[in-house]
XYZ file of C-alpha atoms in Angstrom:
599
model
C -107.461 -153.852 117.744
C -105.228 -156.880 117.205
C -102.095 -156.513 117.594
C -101.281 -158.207 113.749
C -103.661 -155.079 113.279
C -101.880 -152.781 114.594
C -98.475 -153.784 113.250
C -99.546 -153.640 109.871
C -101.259 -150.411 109.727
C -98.489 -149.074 111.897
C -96.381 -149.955 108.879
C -98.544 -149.431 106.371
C -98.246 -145.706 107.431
C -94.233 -145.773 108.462
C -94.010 -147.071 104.916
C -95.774 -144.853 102.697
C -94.570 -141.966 104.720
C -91.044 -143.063 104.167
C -92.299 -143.551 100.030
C -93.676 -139.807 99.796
C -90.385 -138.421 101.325
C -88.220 -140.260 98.629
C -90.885 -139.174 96.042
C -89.899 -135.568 96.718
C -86.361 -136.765 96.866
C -86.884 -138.191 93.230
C -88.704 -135.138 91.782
C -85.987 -132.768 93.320
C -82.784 -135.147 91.501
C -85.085 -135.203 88.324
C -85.138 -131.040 87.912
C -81.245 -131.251 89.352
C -80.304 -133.605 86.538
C -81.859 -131.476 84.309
C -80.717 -128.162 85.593
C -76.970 -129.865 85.104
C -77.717 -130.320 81.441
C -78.745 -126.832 80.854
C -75.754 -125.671 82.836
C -73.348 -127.753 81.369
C -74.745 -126.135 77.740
C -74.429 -122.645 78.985
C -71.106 -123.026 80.284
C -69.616 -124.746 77.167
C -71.240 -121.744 75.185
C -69.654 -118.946 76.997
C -66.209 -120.585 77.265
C -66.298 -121.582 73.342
C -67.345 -117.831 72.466
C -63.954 -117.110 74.782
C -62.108 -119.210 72.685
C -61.115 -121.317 76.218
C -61.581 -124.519 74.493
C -59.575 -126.824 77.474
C -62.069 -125.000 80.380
C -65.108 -125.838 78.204
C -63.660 -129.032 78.350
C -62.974 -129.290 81.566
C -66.496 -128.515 82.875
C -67.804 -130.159 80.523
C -66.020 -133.507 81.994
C -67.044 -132.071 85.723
C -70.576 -131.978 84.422
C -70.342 -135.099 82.755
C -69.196 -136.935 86.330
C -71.869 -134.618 88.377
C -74.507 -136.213 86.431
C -74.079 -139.720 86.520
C -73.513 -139.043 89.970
C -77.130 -137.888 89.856
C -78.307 -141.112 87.685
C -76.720 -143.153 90.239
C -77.938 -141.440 93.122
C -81.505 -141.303 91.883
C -81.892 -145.132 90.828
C -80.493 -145.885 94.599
C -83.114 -143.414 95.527
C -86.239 -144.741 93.572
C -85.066 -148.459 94.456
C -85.332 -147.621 98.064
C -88.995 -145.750 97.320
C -89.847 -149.147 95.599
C -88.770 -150.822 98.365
C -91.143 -148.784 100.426
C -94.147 -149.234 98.239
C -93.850 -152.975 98.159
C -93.792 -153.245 102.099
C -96.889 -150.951 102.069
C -98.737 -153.601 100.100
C -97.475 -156.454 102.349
C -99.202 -154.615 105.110
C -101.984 -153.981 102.960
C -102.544 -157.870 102.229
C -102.087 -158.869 105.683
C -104.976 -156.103 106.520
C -107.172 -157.871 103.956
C -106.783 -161.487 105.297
C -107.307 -159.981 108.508
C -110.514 -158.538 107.241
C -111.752 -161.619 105.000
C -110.682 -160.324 101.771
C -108.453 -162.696 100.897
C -110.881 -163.700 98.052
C -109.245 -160.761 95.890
C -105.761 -162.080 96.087
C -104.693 -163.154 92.490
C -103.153 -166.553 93.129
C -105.712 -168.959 94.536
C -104.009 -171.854 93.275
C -107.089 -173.365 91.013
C -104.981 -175.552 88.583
C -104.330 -178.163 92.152
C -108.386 -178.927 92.501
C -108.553 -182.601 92.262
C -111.887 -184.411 91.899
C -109.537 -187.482 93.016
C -108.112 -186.187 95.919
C -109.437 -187.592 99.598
C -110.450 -184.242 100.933
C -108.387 -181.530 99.181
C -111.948 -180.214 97.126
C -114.186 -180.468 99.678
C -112.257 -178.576 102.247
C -111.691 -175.619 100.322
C -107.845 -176.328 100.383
C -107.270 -175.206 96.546
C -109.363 -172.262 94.013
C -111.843 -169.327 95.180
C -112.155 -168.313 98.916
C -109.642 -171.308 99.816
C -106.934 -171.908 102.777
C -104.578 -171.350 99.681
C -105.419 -168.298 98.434
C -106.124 -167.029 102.072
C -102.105 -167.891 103.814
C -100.007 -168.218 100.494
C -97.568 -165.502 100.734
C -94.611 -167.714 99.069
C -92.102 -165.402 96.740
C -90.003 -168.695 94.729
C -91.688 -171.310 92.352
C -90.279 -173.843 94.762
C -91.512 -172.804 97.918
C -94.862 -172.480 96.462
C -94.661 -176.125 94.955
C -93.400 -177.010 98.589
C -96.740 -175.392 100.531
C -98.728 -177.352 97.836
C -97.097 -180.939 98.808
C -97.567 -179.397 102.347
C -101.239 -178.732 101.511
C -101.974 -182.242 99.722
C -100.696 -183.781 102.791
C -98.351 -185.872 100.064
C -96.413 -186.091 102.890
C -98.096 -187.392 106.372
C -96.535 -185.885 109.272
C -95.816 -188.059 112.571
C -96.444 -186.979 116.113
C -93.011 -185.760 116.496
C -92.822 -183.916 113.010
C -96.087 -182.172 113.795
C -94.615 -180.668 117.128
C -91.549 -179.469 115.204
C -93.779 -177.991 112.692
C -95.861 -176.353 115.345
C -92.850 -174.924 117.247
C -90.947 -173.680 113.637
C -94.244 -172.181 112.560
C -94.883 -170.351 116.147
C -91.397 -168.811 116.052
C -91.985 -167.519 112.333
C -95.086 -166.300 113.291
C -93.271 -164.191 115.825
C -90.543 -162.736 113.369
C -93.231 -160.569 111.180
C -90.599 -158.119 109.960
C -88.061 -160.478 109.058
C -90.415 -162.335 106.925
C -91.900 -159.250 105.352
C -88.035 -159.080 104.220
C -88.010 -162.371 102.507
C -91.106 -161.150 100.562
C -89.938 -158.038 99.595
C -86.464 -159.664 98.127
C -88.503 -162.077 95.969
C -91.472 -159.508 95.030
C -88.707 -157.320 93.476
C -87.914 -160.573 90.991
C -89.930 -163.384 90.444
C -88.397 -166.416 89.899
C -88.638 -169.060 86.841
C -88.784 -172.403 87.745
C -87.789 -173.812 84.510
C -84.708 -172.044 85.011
C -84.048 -173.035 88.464
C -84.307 -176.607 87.474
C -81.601 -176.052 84.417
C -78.892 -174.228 86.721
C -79.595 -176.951 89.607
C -79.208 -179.629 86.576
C -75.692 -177.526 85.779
C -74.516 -177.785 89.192
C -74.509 -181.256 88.980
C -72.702 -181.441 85.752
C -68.928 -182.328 85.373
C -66.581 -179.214 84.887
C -64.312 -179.866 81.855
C -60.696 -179.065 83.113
C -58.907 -180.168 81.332
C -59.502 -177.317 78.239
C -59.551 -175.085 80.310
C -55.805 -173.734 80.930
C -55.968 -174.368 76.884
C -58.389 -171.579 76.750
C -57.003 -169.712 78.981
C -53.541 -169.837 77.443
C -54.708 -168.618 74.231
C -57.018 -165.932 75.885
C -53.717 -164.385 77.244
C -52.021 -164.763 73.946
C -54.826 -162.702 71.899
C -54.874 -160.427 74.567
C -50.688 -159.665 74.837
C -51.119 -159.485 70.893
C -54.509 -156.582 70.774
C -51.785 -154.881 73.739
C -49.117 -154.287 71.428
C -51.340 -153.686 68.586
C -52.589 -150.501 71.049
C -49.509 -149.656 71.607
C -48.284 -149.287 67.735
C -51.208 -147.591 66.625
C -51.013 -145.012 69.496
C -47.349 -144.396 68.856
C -48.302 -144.225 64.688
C -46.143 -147.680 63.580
C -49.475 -149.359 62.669
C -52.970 -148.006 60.955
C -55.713 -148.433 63.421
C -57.420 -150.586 60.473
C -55.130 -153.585 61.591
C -56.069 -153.016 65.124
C -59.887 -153.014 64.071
C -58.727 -156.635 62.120
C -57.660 -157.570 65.224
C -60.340 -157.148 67.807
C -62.375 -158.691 64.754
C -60.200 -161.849 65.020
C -60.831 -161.612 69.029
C -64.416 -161.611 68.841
C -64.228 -164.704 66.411
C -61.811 -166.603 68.966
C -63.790 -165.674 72.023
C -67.156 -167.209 70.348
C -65.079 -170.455 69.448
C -63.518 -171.013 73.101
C -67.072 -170.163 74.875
C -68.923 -172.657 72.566
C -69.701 -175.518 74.876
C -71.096 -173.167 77.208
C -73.892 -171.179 75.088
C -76.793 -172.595 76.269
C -75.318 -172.054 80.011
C -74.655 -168.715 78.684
C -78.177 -167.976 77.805
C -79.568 -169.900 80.653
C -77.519 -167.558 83.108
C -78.372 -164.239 81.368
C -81.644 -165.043 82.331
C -81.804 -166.044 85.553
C -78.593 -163.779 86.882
C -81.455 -161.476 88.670
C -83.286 -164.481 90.102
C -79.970 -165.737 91.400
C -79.488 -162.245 92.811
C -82.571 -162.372 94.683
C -82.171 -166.032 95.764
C -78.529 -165.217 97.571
C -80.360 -162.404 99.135
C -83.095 -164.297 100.206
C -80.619 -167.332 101.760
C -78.316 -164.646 103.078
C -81.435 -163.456 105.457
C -82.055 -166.973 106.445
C -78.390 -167.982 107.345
C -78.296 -164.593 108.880
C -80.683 -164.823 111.026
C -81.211 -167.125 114.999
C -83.993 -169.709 115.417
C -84.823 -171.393 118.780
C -86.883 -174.370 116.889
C -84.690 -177.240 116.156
C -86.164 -177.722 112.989
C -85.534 -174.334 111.496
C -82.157 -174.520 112.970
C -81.160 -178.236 111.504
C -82.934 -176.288 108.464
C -80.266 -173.348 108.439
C -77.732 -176.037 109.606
C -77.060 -176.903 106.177
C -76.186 -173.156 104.995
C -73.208 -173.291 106.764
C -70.346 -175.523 107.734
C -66.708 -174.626 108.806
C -65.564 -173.885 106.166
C -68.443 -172.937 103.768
C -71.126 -170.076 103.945
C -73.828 -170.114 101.377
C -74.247 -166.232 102.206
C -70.921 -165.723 100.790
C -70.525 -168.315 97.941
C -74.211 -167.511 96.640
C -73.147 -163.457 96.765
C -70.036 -164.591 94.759
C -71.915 -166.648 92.568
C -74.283 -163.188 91.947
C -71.045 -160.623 91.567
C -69.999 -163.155 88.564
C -73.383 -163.556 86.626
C -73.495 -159.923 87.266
C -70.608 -159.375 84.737
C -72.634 -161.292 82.311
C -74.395 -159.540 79.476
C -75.981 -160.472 75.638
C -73.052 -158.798 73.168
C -75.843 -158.939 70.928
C -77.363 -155.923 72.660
C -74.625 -154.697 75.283
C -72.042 -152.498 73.568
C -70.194 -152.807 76.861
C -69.761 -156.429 76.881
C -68.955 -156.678 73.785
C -66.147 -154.443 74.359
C -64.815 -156.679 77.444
C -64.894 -159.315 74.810
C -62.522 -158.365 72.338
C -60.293 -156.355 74.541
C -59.999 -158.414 77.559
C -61.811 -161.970 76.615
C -64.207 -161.961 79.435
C -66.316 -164.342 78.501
C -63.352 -166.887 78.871
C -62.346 -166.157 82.012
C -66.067 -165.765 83.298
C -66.729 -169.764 82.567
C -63.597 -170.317 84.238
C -65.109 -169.117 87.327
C -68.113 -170.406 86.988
C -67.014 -173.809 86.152
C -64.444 -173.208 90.093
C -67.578 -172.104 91.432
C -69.761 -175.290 90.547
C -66.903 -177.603 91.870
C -66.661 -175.951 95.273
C -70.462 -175.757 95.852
C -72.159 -177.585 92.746
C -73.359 -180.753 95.077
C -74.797 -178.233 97.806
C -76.730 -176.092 95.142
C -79.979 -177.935 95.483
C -79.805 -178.670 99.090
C -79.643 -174.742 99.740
C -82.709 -173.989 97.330
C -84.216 -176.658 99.280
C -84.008 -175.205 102.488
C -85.143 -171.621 101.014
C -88.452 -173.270 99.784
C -89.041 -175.090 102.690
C -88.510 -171.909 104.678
C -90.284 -169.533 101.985
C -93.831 -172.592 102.455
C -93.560 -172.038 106.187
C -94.015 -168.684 106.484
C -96.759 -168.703 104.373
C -98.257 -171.177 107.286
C -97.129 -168.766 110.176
C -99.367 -166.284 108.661
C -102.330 -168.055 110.797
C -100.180 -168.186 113.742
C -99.362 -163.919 113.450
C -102.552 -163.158 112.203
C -104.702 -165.274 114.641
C -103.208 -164.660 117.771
C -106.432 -165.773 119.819
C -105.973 -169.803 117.984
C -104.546 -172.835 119.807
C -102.256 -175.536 118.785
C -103.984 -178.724 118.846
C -102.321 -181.329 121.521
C -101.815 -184.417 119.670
C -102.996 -188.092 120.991
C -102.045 -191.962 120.121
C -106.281 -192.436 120.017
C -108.417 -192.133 117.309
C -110.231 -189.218 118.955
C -111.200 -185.801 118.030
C -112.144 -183.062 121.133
C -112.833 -179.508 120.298
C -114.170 -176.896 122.859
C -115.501 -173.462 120.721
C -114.190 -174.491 117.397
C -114.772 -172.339 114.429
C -114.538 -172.057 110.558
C -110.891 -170.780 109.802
C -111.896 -169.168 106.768
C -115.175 -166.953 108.033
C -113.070 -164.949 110.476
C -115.063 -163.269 113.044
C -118.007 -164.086 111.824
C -117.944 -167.631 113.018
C -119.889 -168.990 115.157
C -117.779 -171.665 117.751
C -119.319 -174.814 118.775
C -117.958 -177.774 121.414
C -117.836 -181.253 119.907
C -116.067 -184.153 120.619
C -115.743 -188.025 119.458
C -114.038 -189.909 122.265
C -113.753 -193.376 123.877
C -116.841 -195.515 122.550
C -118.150 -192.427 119.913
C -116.852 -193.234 116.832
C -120.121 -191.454 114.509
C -122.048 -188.702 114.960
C -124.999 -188.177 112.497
C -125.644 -184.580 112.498
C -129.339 -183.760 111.519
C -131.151 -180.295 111.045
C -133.161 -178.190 108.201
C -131.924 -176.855 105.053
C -129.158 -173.885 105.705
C -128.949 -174.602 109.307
C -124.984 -174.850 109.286
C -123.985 -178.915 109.156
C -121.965 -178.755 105.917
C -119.969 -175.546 107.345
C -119.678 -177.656 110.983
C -118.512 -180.667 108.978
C -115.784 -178.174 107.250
C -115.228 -176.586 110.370
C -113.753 -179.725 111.480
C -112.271 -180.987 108.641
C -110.269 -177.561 107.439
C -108.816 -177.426 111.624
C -107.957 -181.078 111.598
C -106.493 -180.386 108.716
C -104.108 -177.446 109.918
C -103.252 -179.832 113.326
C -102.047 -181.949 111.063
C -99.218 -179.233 109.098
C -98.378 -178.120 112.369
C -100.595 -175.405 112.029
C -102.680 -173.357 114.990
C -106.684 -173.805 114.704
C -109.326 -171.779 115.405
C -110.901 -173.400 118.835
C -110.329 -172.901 122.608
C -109.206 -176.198 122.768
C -108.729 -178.993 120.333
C -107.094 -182.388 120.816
C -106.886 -185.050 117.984
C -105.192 -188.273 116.954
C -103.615 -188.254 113.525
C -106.174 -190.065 110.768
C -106.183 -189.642 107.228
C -109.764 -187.246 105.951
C -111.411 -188.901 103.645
C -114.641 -186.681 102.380
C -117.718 -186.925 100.109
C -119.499 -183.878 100.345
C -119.439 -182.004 96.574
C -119.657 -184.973 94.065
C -120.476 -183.862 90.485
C -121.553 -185.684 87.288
C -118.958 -186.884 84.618
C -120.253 -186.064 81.196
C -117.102 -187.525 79.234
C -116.600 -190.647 81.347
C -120.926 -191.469 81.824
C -120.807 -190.402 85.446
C -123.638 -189.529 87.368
C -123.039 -187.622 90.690
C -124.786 -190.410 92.373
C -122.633 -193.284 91.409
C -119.311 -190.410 91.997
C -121.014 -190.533 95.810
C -120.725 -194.086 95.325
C -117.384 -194.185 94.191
C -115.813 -192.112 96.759
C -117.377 -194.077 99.464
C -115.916 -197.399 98.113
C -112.783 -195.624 98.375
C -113.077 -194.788 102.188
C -114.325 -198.196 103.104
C -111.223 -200.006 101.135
C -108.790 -198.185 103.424
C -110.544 -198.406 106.452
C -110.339 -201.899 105.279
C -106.804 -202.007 104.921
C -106.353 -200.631 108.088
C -106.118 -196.948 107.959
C -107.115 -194.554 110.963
C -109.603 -192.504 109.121
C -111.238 -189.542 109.701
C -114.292 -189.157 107.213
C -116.812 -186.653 106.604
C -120.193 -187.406 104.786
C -122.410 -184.756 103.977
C -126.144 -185.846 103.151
C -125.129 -188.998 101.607
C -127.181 -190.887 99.093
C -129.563 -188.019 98.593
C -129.342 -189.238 94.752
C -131.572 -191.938 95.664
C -135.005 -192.413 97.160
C -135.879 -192.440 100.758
C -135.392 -195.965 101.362
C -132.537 -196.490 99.548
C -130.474 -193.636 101.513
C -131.716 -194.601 104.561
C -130.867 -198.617 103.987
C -127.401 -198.042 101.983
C -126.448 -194.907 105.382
C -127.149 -197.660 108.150
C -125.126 -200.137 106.051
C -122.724 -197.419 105.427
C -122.142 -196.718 109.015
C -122.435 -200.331 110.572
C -119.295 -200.827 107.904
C -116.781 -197.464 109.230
C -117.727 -198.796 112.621
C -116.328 -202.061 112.400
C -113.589 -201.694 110.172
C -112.376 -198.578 112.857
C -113.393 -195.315 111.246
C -114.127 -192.712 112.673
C -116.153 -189.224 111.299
C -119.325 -187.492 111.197
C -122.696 -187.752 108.575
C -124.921 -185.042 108.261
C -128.634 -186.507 106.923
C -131.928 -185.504 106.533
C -132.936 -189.068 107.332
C -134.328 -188.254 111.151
C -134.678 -192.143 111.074
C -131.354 -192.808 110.806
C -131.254 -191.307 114.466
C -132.378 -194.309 116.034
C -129.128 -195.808 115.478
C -128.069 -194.036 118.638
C -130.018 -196.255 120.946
C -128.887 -199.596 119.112
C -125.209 -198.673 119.384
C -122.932 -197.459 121.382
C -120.541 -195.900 118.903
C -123.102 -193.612 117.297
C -124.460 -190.320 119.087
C -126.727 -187.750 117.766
C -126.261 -184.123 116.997
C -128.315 -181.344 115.224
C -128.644 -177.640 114.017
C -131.810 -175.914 114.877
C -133.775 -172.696 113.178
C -136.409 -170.232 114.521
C -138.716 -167.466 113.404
C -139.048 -164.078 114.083
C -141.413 -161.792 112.357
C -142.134 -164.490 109.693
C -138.547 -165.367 109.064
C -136.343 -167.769 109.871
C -133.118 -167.280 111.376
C -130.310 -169.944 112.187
C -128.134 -169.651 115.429
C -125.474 -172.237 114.216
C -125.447 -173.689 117.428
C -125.037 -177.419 117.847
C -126.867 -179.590 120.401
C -127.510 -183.119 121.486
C -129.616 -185.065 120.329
C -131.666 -185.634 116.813
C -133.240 -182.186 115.104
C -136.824 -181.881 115.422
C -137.388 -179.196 113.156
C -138.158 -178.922 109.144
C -138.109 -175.978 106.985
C -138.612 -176.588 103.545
C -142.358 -175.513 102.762
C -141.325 -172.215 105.072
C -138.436 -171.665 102.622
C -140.563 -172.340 99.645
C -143.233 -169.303 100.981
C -140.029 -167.083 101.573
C -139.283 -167.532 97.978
C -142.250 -167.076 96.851
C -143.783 -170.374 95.361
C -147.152 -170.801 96.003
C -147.894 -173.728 98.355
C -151.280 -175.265 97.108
């Protein structure tokens, strides 16, 4: 057993142990809160037949208090059983991606496939059974959109950023329980991005100061006048009617001095719980020690000397918190008329914004990029037998038992490498022998070297090239497309930037199989001759056993190939990769196996 294995089934149990002891907890306050009731009935009964009117009153006050006490008590009780049940299902996910599962998780991240994209289809990166559905654990909008740009490569790493990647996403890796924290915080509240985007777009906006002590001023006013108002109804000078006029006349005044900020008002009533969340979620970030120096220039900008988002975020939460729609909140609306609240509320939000409204963004920022790295450092905890790849100035790749990230266990590892004069390896074997998973084995690990990521090999070694990939073309109905000329299409587009000078890294799976024999083998030597002398460097899988012969008539190609056998009248596949051209065919075999008659 692992020991990602063992820590989440450990916890898996701690946690739903913990759940079924609050659940008991929960059941015994729910019979309490009603034995209270029927307590508080029978005691009010007896006393009022006694004709002890103030006692009934009294317990029925001491009643009153013992069960809120009870409410209280058993919300704090059931939030921390929540609590519980939400970590048990973090330890339950990591078991299935531990297990291959990850195919059932909900978000696979479908709507980012991109037909134009150099490698992003091909690779699995995005949709069904994908590196995004299988490490994506991210809790904000942002820090998914982050892992997504992370994903896309939209940004390409250097040497240096690579290494801080690898050494940020190591040390997450290590802190399992802490990040199981940050996904619990934003699993109790998704966030909204549209939302997020407003209140960073009100951050940056200009506080209007100089109405404020205006509004303020007559705030105080209304409220000295509703005071004595209380105070002549309660001593008989004045009918309560008038004071009903007047709390009238307060509502009225508070809705004309909190104008200019409705829409901020209903944007905040929306997103107070997000906010919440967020200040929780950047409070156990600040909170917490990293060795990396990118994590730590990363919580850097949290704090300064004499600012802590921690504390300003938490105040920034304790003030939505008094927010509420008067429209449905008796309560509120109460705070309104009596004691203008919503007055003095945009007065502190508007001191707020101009103490912290510049750093706003830059602290979301740092959440998300924090909340898409952990999602990353899942490989590293779950995968504890993977390498980081040691990076190289060449155009080289090296890999000593490298296999498919995505099978799991079930993969079988192979030793490749494309060094000094190698700069193409045509990889040849029958139908289903394994070269389109070897060329994605690559590909998907080169890939993860490159986000700072660990890989699944012994050893792996690489230069940093752009992947370019043709290995899934389709037809395009609507634009006259055949899936031949798409082959065509994305080829021109790896040949223009090895042209303009791009280290490339391209993998070609069977290419030209849309046309006949001669054509794919004439248009895959010209093919080749072309990424070899503009400085590409990648692997072709064929069928074309001729095409092998371009070994021996240059030095920068070298053969490879993926062999079958039989047992019992059927063929089996090893997945092993040799030297050398395949001398092997299957296809009238597979036919038989299938059952078409061979005449």
């Amino acid at each position: 057993m692992s020991s990602a294995e063992k820590f989440y089934k450990e916890n898996i149990e701690n946690n739903k142990e913990q759940s079924n002891l609050l659940s008991t907890k929960v059941n015994l306050i729910g019979w309490s809160r009603l034995a209270v009731v029927v307590l508080c009935l029978i005691f009010d009964y007896i006393l009022y037949k006694q004709n002890k009117l103030i006692l009934a009153m009294i317990s029925t006050t001491i009643f009153v208090v013992l069960f809120l006490f009870l409410i209280i008590y058993h919300n704090n009780i059931f939030e921390r059983k929540k609590r519980f049940d939400i970590l048990a299902k973090i330890n339950e996910k990591g078991i299935k991606r531990l297990n291959g599962e990850f195919k059932e998780f909900e978000d696979d991240g479908t709507e980012y496939l991109d037909n134009g994209h150099s490698f992003i289809n091909d690779l699995d990166i995005f949709g069904k059974n994908s590196v995004f559905q299988y490490i994506n654990s991210t809790v904000t909008k942002g820090g998914r959109e982050a892992l997504v740009k992370l994903l896309k490569r939209e940004k390409t790493l250097d040497k240096n950023e690579i290494m801080h990647n690898q050494k940020s996403i190591k040390e997450l890796g290590l802190k399992a329980k802490w990040r199981q924290q940050i996904i619990l915080e934003g699993t109790l509240e998704k966030s909204n991005d549209i939302d997020i985007k407003s209140l960073i777009q009100w951050s940056k906006k200009n506080s209007d100061s100089s109405s404020s002590p205006l509004r303020i001023a007559i705030a105080f006013t209304f409220m000295l006048v509703t005071a004595v108002f209380i105070y002549m109804c309660s001593m008989g000078l004045m009918p309560v009617s008038v004071l009903l006029l007047d709390l009238m006349v307060n509502y009225c005044v508070v809705k004309m001095l909190s104008k200019a900020m409705k829409e901020e008002f209903k944007l905040f009533d929306t997103i107070k719980r997000h906010v919440s969340v967020y200040s929780k979620i950047l409070a156990l970030i600040e909170d917490e020690d990293f060795e990396s120096s990118y994590l730590a220039k990363l919580k850097a900008k949290l704090k300064d000397n004499n600012l802590s988002c921690k504390d300003e975020m938490k105040r920034l939460s304790a003030i939505l918190d008094w927010m509420g729609n008067s429209a449905y909140n008796a309560y509120y609306l109460l705070l309104n008329v009596f004691l203008f609240s919503d007055v003095f509320l945009i007065k502190k939000l508007e001191k707020w914004r101009d103490k912290n409204g510049d750093r706003l963004e830059e602290w979301l920022e740092v959440m998300h990029e924090i909340d898409s790295l952990c999602s990353v450092a899942n490989l590293s905890f779950d995968n504890e037998e993977w390498i980081y790849p040691t990076i190289i100035n060449e155009n080289e790749l090296s890999v000593v038992s490298v296999g498919h990230p995505l099978i799991g266990k079930r993969a079988v590892k192979n030793t490749f490498a494309l060094k000094g004069d190698q700069k193409v390896s045509l990889i040849t074997g029958s139908n289903m022998s394994g070269k389109s998973t070897f060329l994605r084995t690559l590909g998907v690990n080169l890939f993860f070297a490159y986000i700072g990521a660990p890989v699944c090999a012994k050893e792996f070694s690489c230069g940093i090239m752009n992947i370019y990939t043709c290995m899934r073309t389709k037809d395009n109905l609507e634009e006259s497309i055949s899936s031949f000329y798409a082959e065509i299409l994305r080829i021109k587009i790896l040949i223009e930037a090895c042209k303009k000078g791009e280290r490339v890294f391209f993998l070609l799976d069977e290419i030209f199989k849309g046309t006949n024999s001669k054509d794919r083998h004439t248009g895959a030597t010209v093919l080749i001759k072309q990424l070899i002398k503009y400085g590409g460097v990648g692997l072709v899988s064929t069928h074309d056993l001729e095409l092998c012969s371009l070994e021996q008539e240059n030095k920068h190609i070298i053969n490879y190939n993926f062999r079958e056998f039989y047992e019992d009248n059927k063929i089996k596949f090893d997945y092993i990769l040799r030297r050398g051209k395949s001398e092997t065919q299957n296809a009238i075999h597979l036919m038989k196996l299938a059952g078409i008659e061979i005449i």
